[in-house]
Structures are given as structure tokens and as C-alpha cells.
Tab-separated table of C-alpha atoms and ligand atoms in Angstrom:
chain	number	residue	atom	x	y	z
A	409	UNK	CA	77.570	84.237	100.548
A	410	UNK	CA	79.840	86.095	102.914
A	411	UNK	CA	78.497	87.525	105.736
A	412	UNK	CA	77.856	91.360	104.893
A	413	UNK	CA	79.783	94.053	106.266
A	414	UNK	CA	78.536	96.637	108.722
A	415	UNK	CA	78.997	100.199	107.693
A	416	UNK	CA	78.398	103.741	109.057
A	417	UNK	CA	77.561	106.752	107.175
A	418	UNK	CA	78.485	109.796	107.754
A	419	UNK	CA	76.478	112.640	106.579
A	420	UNK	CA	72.942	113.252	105.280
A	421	UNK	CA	72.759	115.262	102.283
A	422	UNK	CA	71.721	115.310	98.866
A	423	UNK	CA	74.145	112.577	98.028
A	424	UNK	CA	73.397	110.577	100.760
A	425	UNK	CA	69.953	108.812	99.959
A	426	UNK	CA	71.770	107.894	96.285
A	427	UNK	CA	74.658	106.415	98.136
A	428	UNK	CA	72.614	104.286	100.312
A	429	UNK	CA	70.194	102.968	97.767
A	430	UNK	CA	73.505	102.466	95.683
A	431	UNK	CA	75.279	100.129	98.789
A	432	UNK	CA	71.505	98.236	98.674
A	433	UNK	CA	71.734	97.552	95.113
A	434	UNK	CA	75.347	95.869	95.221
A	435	UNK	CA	74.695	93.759	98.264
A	436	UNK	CA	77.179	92.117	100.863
A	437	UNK	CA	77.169	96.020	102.927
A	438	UNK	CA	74.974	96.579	105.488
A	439	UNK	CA	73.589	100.426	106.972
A	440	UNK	CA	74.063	99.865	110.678
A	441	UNK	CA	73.910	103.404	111.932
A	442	UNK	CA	74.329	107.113	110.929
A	443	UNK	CA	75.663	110.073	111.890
A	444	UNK	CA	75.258	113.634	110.648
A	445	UNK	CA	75.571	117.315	113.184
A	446	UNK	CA	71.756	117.760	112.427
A	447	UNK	CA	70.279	114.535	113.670
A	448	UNK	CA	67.002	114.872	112.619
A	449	UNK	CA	68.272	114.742	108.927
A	450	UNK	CA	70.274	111.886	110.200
A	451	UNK	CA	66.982	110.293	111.537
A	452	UNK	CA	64.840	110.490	108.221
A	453	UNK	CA	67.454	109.003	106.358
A	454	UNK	CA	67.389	106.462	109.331
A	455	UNK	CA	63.782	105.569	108.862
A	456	UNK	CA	63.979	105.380	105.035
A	457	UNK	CA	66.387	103.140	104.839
A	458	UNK	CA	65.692	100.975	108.220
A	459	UNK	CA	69.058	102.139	109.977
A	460	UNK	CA	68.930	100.841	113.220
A	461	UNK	CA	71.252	103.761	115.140
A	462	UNK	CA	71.696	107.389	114.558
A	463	UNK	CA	74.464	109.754	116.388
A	464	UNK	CA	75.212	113.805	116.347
A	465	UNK	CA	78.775	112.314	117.975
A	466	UNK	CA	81.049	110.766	114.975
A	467	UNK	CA	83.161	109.350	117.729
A	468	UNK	CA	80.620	107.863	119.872
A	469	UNK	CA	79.300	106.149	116.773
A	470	UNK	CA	82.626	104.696	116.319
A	471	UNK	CA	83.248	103.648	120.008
A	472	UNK	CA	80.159	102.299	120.636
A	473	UNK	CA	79.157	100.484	116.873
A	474	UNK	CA	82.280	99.785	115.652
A	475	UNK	CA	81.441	99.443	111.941
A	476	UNK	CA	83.854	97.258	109.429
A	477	UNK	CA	84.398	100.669	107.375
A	478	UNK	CA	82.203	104.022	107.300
A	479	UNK	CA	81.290	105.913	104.014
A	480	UNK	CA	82.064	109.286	104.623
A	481	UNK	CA	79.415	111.275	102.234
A	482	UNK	CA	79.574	114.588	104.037
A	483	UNK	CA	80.693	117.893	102.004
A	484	UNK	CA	84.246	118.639	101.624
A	485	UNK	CA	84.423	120.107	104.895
A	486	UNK	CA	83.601	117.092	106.505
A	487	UNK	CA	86.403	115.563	104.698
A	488	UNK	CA	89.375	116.050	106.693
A	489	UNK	CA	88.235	115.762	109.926
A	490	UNK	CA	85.678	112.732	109.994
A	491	UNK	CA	88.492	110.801	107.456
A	492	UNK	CA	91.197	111.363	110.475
A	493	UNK	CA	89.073	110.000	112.955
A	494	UNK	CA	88.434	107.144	111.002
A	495	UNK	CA	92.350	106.767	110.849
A	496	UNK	CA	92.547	107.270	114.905
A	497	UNK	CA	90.266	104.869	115.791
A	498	UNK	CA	91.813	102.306	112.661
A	499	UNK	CA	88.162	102.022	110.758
A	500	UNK	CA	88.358	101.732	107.649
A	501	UNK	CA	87.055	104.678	105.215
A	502	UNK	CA	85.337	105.201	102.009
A	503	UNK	CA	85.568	109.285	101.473
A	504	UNK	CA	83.528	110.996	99.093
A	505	UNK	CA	85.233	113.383	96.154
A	506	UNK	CA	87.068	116.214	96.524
A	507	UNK	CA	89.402	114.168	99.339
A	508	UNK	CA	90.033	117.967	100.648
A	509	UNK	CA	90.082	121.021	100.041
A	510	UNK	CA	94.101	120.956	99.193
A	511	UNK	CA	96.966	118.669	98.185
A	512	UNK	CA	98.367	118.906	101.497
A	513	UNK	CA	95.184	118.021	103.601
A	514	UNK	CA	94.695	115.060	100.705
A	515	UNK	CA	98.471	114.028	101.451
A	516	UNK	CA	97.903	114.081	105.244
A	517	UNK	CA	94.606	112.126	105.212
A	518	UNK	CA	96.431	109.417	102.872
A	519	UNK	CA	99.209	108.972	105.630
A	520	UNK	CA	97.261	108.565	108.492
A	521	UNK	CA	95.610	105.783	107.084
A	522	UNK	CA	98.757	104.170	105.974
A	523	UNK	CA	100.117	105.099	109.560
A	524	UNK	CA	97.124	103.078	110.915
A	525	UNK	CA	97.308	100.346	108.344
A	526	UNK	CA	93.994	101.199	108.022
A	527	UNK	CA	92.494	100.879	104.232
A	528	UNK	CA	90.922	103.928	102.822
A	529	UNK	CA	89.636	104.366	99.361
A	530	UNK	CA	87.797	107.320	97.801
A	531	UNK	CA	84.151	107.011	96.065
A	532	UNK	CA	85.616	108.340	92.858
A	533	UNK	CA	82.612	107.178	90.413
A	534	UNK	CA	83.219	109.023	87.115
A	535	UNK	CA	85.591	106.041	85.680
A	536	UNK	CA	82.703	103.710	86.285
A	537	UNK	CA	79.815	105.415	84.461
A	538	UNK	CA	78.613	103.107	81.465
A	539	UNK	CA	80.164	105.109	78.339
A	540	UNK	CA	83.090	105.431	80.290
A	541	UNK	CA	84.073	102.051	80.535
A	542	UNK	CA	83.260	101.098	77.331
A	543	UNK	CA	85.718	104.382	76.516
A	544	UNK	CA	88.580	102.457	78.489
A	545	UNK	CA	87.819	99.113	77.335
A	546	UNK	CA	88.289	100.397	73.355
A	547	UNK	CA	91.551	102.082	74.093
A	548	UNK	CA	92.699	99.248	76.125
A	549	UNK	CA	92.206	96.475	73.511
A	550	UNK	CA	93.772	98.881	71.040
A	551	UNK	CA	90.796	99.772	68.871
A	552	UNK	CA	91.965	102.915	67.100
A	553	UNK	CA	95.941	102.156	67.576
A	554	UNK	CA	97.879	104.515	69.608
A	555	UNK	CA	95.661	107.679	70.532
A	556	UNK	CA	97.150	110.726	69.311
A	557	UNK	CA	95.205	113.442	70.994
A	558	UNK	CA	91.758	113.094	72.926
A	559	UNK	CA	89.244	115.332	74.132
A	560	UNK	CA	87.705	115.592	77.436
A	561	UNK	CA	84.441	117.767	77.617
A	562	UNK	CA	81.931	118.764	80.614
A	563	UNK	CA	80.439	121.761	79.943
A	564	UNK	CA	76.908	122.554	80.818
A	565	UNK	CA	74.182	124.807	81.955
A	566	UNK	CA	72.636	122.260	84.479
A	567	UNK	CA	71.972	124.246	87.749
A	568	UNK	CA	74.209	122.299	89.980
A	569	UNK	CA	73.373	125.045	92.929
A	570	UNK	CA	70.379	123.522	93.088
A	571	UNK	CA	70.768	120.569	94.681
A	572	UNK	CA	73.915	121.370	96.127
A	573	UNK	CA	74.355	125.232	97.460
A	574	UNK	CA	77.325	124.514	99.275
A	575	UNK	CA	78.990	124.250	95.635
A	576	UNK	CA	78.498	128.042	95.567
A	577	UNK	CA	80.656	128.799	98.683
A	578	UNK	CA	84.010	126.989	97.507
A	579	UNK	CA	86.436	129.599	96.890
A	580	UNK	CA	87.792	126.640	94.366
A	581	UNK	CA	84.929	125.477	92.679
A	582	UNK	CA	84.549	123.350	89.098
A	583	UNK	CA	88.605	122.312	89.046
A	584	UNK	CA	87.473	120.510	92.756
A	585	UNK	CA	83.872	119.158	92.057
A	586	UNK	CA	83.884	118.398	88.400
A	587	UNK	CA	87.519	118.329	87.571
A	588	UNK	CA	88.302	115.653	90.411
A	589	UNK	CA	85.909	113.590	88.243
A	590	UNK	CA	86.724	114.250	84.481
A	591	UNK	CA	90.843	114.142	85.197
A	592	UNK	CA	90.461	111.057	86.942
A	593	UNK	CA	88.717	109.622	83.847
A	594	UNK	CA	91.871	111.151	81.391
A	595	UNK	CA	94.376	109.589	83.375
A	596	UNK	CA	92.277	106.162	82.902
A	597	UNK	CA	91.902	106.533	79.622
A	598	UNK	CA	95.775	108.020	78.612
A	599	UNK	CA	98.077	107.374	81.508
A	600	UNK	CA	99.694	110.030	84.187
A	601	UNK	CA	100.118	113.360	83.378
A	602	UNK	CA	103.766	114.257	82.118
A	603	UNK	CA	103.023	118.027	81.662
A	604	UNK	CA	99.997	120.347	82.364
A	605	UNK	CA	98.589	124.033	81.565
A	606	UNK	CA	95.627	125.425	82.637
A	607	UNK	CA	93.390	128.593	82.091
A	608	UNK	CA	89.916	129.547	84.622
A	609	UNK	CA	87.888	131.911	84.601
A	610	UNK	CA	84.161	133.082	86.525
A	611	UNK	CA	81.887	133.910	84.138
A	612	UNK	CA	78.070	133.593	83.203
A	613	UNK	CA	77.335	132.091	86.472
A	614	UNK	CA	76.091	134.977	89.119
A	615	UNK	CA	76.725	134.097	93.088
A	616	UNK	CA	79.304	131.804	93.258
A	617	UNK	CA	82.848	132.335	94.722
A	618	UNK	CA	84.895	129.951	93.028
A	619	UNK	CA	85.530	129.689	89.061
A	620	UNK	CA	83.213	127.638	86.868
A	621	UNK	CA	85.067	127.525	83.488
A	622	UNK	CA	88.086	125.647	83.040
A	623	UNK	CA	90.370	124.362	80.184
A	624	UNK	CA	93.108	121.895	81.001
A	625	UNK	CA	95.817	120.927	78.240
A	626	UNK	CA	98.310	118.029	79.304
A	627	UNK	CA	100.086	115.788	77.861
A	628	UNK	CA	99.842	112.037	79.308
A	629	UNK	CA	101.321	108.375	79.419
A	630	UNK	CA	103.970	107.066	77.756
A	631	UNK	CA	103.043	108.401	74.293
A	632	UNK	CA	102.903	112.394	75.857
A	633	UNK	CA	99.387	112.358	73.916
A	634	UNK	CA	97.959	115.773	74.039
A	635	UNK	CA	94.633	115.927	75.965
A	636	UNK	CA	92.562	118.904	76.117
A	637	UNK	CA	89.889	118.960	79.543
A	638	UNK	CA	87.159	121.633	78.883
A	639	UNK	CA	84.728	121.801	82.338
A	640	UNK	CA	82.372	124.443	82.682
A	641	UNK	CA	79.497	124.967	85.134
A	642	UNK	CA	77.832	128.547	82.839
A	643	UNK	CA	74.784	129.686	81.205
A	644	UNK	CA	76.534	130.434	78.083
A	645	UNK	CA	74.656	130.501	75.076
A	646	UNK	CA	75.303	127.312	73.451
A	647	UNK	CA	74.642	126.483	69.608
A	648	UNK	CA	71.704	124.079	69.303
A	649	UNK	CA	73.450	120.768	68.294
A	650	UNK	CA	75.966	121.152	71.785
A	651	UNK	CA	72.910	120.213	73.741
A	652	UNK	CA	72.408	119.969	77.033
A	653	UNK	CA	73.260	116.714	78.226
A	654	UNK	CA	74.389	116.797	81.763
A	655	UNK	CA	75.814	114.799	83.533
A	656	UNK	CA	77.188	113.055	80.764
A	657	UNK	CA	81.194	113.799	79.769
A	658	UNK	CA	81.933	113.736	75.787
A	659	UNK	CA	85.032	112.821	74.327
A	660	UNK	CA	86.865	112.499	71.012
A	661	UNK	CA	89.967	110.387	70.717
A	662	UNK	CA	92.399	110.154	67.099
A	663	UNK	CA	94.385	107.541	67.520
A	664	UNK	CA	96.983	106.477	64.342
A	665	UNK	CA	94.332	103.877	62.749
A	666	UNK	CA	90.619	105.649	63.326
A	667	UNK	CA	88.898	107.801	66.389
A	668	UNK	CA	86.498	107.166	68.841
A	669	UNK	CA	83.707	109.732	69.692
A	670	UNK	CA	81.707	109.328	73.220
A	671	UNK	CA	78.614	111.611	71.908
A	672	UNK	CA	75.607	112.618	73.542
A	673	UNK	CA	72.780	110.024	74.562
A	674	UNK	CA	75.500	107.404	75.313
A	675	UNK	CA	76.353	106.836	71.589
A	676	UNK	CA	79.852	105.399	71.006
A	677	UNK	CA	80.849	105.852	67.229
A	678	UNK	CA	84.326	104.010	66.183
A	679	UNK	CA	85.879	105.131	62.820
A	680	UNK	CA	88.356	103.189	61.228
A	681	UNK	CA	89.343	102.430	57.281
A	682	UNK	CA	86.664	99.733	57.196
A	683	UNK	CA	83.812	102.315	58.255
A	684	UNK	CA	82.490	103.610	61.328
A	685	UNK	CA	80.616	101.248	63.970
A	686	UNK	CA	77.982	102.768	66.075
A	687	UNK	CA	76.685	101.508	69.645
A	688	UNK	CA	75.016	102.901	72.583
A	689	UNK	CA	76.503	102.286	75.998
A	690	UNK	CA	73.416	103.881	78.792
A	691	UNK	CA	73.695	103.101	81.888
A	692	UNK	CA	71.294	100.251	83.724
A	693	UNK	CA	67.628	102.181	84.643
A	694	UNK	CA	67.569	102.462	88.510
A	695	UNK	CA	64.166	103.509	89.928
A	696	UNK	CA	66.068	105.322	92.889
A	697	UNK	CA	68.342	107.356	90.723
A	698	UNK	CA	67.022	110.990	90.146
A	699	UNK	CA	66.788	110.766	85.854
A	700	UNK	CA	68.431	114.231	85.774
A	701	UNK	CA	71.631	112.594	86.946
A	702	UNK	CA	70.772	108.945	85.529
A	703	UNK	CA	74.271	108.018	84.524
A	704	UNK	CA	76.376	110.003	87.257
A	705	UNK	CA	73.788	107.585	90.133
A	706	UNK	CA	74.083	104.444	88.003
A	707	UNK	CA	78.080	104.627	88.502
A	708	UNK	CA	77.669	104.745	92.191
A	709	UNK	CA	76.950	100.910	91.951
A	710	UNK	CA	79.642	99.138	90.287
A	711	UNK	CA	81.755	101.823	92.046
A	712	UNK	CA	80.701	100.462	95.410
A	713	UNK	CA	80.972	96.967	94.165
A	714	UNK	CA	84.628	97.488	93.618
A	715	UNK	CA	84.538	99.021	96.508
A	716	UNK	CA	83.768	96.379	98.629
A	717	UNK	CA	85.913	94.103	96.680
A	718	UNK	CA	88.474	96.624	97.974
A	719	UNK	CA	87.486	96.505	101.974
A	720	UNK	CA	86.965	93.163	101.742
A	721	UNK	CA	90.605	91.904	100.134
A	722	UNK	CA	89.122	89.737	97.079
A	723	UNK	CA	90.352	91.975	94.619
A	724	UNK	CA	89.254	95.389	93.216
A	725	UNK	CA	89.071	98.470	95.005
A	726	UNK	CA	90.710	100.683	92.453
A	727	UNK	CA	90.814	104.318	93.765
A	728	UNK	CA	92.209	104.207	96.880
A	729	UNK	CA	93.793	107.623	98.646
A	730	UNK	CA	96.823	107.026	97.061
A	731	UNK	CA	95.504	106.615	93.486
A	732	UNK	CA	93.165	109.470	93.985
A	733	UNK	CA	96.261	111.551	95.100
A	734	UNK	CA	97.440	110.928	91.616
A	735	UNK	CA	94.299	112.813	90.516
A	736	UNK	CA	94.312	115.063	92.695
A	737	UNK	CA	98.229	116.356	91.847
A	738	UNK	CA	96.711	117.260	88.622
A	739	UNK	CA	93.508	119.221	89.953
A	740	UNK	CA	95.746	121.717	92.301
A	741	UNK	CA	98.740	122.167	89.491
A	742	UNK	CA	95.330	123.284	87.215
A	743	UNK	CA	95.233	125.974	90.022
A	744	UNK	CA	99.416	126.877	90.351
A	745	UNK	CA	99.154	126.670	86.347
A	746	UNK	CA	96.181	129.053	85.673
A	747	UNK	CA	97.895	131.584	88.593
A	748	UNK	CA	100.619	131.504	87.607
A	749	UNK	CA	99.945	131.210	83.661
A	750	UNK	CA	102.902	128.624	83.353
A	751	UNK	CA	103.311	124.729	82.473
A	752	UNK	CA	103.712	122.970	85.315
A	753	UNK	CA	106.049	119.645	84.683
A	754	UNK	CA	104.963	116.779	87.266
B	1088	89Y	O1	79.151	117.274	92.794
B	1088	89Y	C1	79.194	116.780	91.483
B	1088	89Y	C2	79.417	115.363	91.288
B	1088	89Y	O2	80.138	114.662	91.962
B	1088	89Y	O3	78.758	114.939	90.176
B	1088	89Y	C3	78.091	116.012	89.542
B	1088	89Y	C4	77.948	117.031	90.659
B	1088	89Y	O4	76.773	116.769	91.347
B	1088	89Y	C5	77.920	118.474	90.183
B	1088	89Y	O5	79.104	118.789	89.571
């Protein structure tokens, strides 16, 4: 067994204690201190999960400990800078989703690491979540031929304020939290994005600042398949059989020789000539995971395990910056598209 590495975390939110018992789960990383601005949230995480030093100074914790790569989990706003002092003092960095809170700061976080020669990767989890890969693995091997349209679809009444109230403040809201996540997964699934449209709106949803309803249309890979991206954060009345089944992403691919339809529960229906195969891919039962967000918490594991594969060189580590830049291109042309009501060509 290698010997494990030592990380730092930064941050100690909702996300946090998830993260942690994620990192515990995959093995070969070790917790060896913590930082967040209000230490004595720092400190219970700390306790729970026997980390040895806690800071209110990120750059003290990196002077004095000196970790083999921190996992930034803080909220956006802790993005930019915490990431960039990472980069200055050439640790490497595992940064939570949305990179930032614009292309630009995305960009400029990328290149410092790459400046530094410094590996960075984000904790992009969506493409990992059981269904999901199952999803991938199907189009991959060819399953239904060449997909000829797909559907991508998130849209729920779940109260995501909840848990996380800072999700209420962004003055860019689902296109950031949920569609960072759900247009990763399309350009998994279909390839980069050739062309892209997008309409928003702020509706059923009282307090927030930022939109919560979102339709994406872009055309992707080789083939220019059409994909449609529906997101929505609302309490609009649904009809019964569109139940609620958050956090779980549905999708329908037609591809020339049958379709593929990622339904609710984790059932994965294939349809071709010869008849139409039914399996179930849920995700493994973790007793840490909060059951309201089973699959989105099981994906932080084999996320972090390729992950580490990343840090460590032996192969993995698929979203770095630069690949999440990729996703993230798409996310902020949603915005210029929906402004501007015009197709934006990347
Ligand atoms: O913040 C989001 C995430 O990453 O997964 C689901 C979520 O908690 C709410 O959209």
C-alpha cells in the first residue's frame, strides 16, 4: 500500500462532513488539518473526524503543515481566492463546483496552477453517480448506434435553500450550481458543444436572486446531436407520474438502432428491435450519506478515488481545471445566450 497522502480542507459547511467521510471511504488520503474563517465550525468537524490541526489562517495552514494537496470545499466565494493561494505556495488543489463565479476568474485560477506546475483538479461528481456511468458506458460500447438526440432533465421541487442558503444569494444561480453538474454529464455522454441556445427565467421560487429555471438546446460531438438540458430548482405543480426524485438527473437518448431511458429510481430501460432490457443501476448504500441526496453523496467516492489517482500520477484524475473549463464555456454562453436571446457558436 502506498503511504497515504496528507490533505487539508478548507471550509466547513454542509458539504464538508460528506466530503470527508467520502476521502475515508476511498482510502490512501489522510485529514491532517482544517481550516475554515469560523474556527469553531472548523473545530467540530475537527473532533468528528479526528483532525489533528485546525487554522482561521489558510496561509499559516499551508506554511506550517504543508499538505500533499488541500480540498477546497468552501462556497463559491471561497473559490478564487483559497484556489490562488494554493497556486502561490505550489500545493496542489482539489476545488469544489462552480470553479468561480465567471469564465474569466475560472480561466485565471486554471493558469496559475499551470504557471506553478502545480496540479489542480475540480470535484466535479455528477459524471460519477451510478446511473450515470452506466449512461456513458451504453453509449460508449455503442448500444443504441449513433444517438440522434438526447435529453438531459433536472427539474425538481427539493428545497435546496435548505441546506444551503447561500444558494439564494447568487445573482447566477441554477446555470452555476446545477448546470455545472448536468452539462458536464452531456458533454460525457455526446462530446463538446458545437452550438448552444439558452432560455432562464425566475419563477415559482420566492427569495432568491438568481434564476432557477433553465432550458439549454446544443448541439454536440462529432455527430452535432441535438441535446436539450432542462434544470429547474421551482415549486411548479408537477403531474403525478414526473415525481419527485431529486437528486437524480433523467435522460432519454434515440440513437439510429433503439433508445435508452435513465428513469426514476435508477431504472435503465434499453429499447432496441429485439425488445427492451430493463436494469437498475442505484448507487452503493453509505450509512454517512444523508438518503435525501443518496446518489449525489455516493458519487463523491469514486470521484475522489479518481481523484487521487489524479494527485498521485497512476492514472485517472479526469476533471481537472482545464477539462472543467470545457464545462464551464458552456455554463456562461447559457448566460450570453439567454441575454442576449441568440445562438452562441463555440
Ligand atoms: O449544490 C448542488 C450540488 O452540487 O448538488 C446538488 C446541490 O446540492 C443543489 O443543487
Amino acid at each position: 500500500m502506498p503511504t497515504p497522502l496528507q490533505f487539508a480542507v478548507f471550509g466547513a459547511g454542509f458539504w464538508t462532513p460528506f466530503q470527508l467521510a467520502g476521502w475515508r471511504e476511498v482510502g490512501g488520503a489522510k485529514p491532517v488539518a482544517i481550516y475554515n474563517r469560523n474556527r469553531q465550525k472548523a473545530e467540530a468537524i475537527a473532533r468528528q473526524f479526528g483532525i489533528p490541526a485546525v487554522y482561521d489562517d489558510p496561509e499559516r495552514l499551508l506554511r506550517e503543515v504543508r499538505p500533499d494537496f488541500v480540498d477546497n470545499i468552501t462556497e463559491v466565494g471561497g473559490h478564487k481566492p483559497l484556489s490562488l493561494l494554493c497556486a502561490k505556495h505550489r500545493v496542489a488543489c482539489i476545488c469544489q463546483k462552480p470553479l468561480a463565479a465567471s469564465y474569466r476568474d475560472a480561466a485565471m485560477i486554471v493558469g496559475a496552477f499551470r504557471a506553478a506546475r502545480t496540479r489542480f483538479f475540480v470535484h466535479e461528481n455528477w459524471r460519477w453517480q451510478a446511473p450515470m456511468q452506466e449512461l456513458r458506458r451504453l453509449l460508449l460500447a455503442g448500444a443504441v448506434g449513433t444517438p440522434l438526440r438526447g435529453r438531459l432533465t433536472m427539474v425538481s421541487g427539493f428545497d435546496v435553500f435548505a441546506n444551503q442558503p447561500a444558494l439564494r444569494r447568487l445573482e447566477r444561480f441554477i446555470l452555476t450550481d446545477l448546470g455545472t453538474h448536468v452539462l458536464d454529464v452531456a458533454r460525457v455522454l455526446f462530446g463538446e458543444a458545437r452550438t448552444l441556445y439558452c432560455r432562464t427565467a425566475r419563477t415559482l421560487a420566492p427569495r432568491i436572486k438568481g434564476e432557477n429555471v433553465a432550458t439549454v438546446l446544443l448541439t454536440m460531438g462529432g455527430a452535432h446531436t441535438p441535446v436539450t438540458v432542462e434544470l429547474g430548482y421551482a415549486r411548479t405543480p408537477l403531474e403525478p407520474s414526473s415525481r419527485e426524485v431529486f437528486p437524480q438527473t433523467l435522460a432519454f437518448v434515440e440513437g439510429s438502432r433503439g433508445s435508452i431511458e435513465l428513469a426514476a429510481d435508477y431504472v435503465v430501460r434499453v429499447t432496441t428491435r429485439t425488445g427492451t432490457r430493463v436494469t437498475r443501476h442505484a448507487p452503493p448504500r453509505y450509512p454517512w450519506a444523508d438518503p435525501r441526496y443518496e446518489v449525489a453523496h455516493a458519487s463523491i467516492v469514486p470521484c475522489c478515488a479518481d481523484l487521487l489517482g489524479g494527485l498521485r500520477g497512476t492514472g485517472g484524475g479526469e476533471t481537472t481545471g482545464e477539462d472543467n473549463l470545457k464545462t464551464l464555456r458552456l455554463v456562461f454562453a447559457a448566460y450570453d445566450s439567454a441575454q442576449k436571446g441568440r445562438v452562441v457558436t463555440l
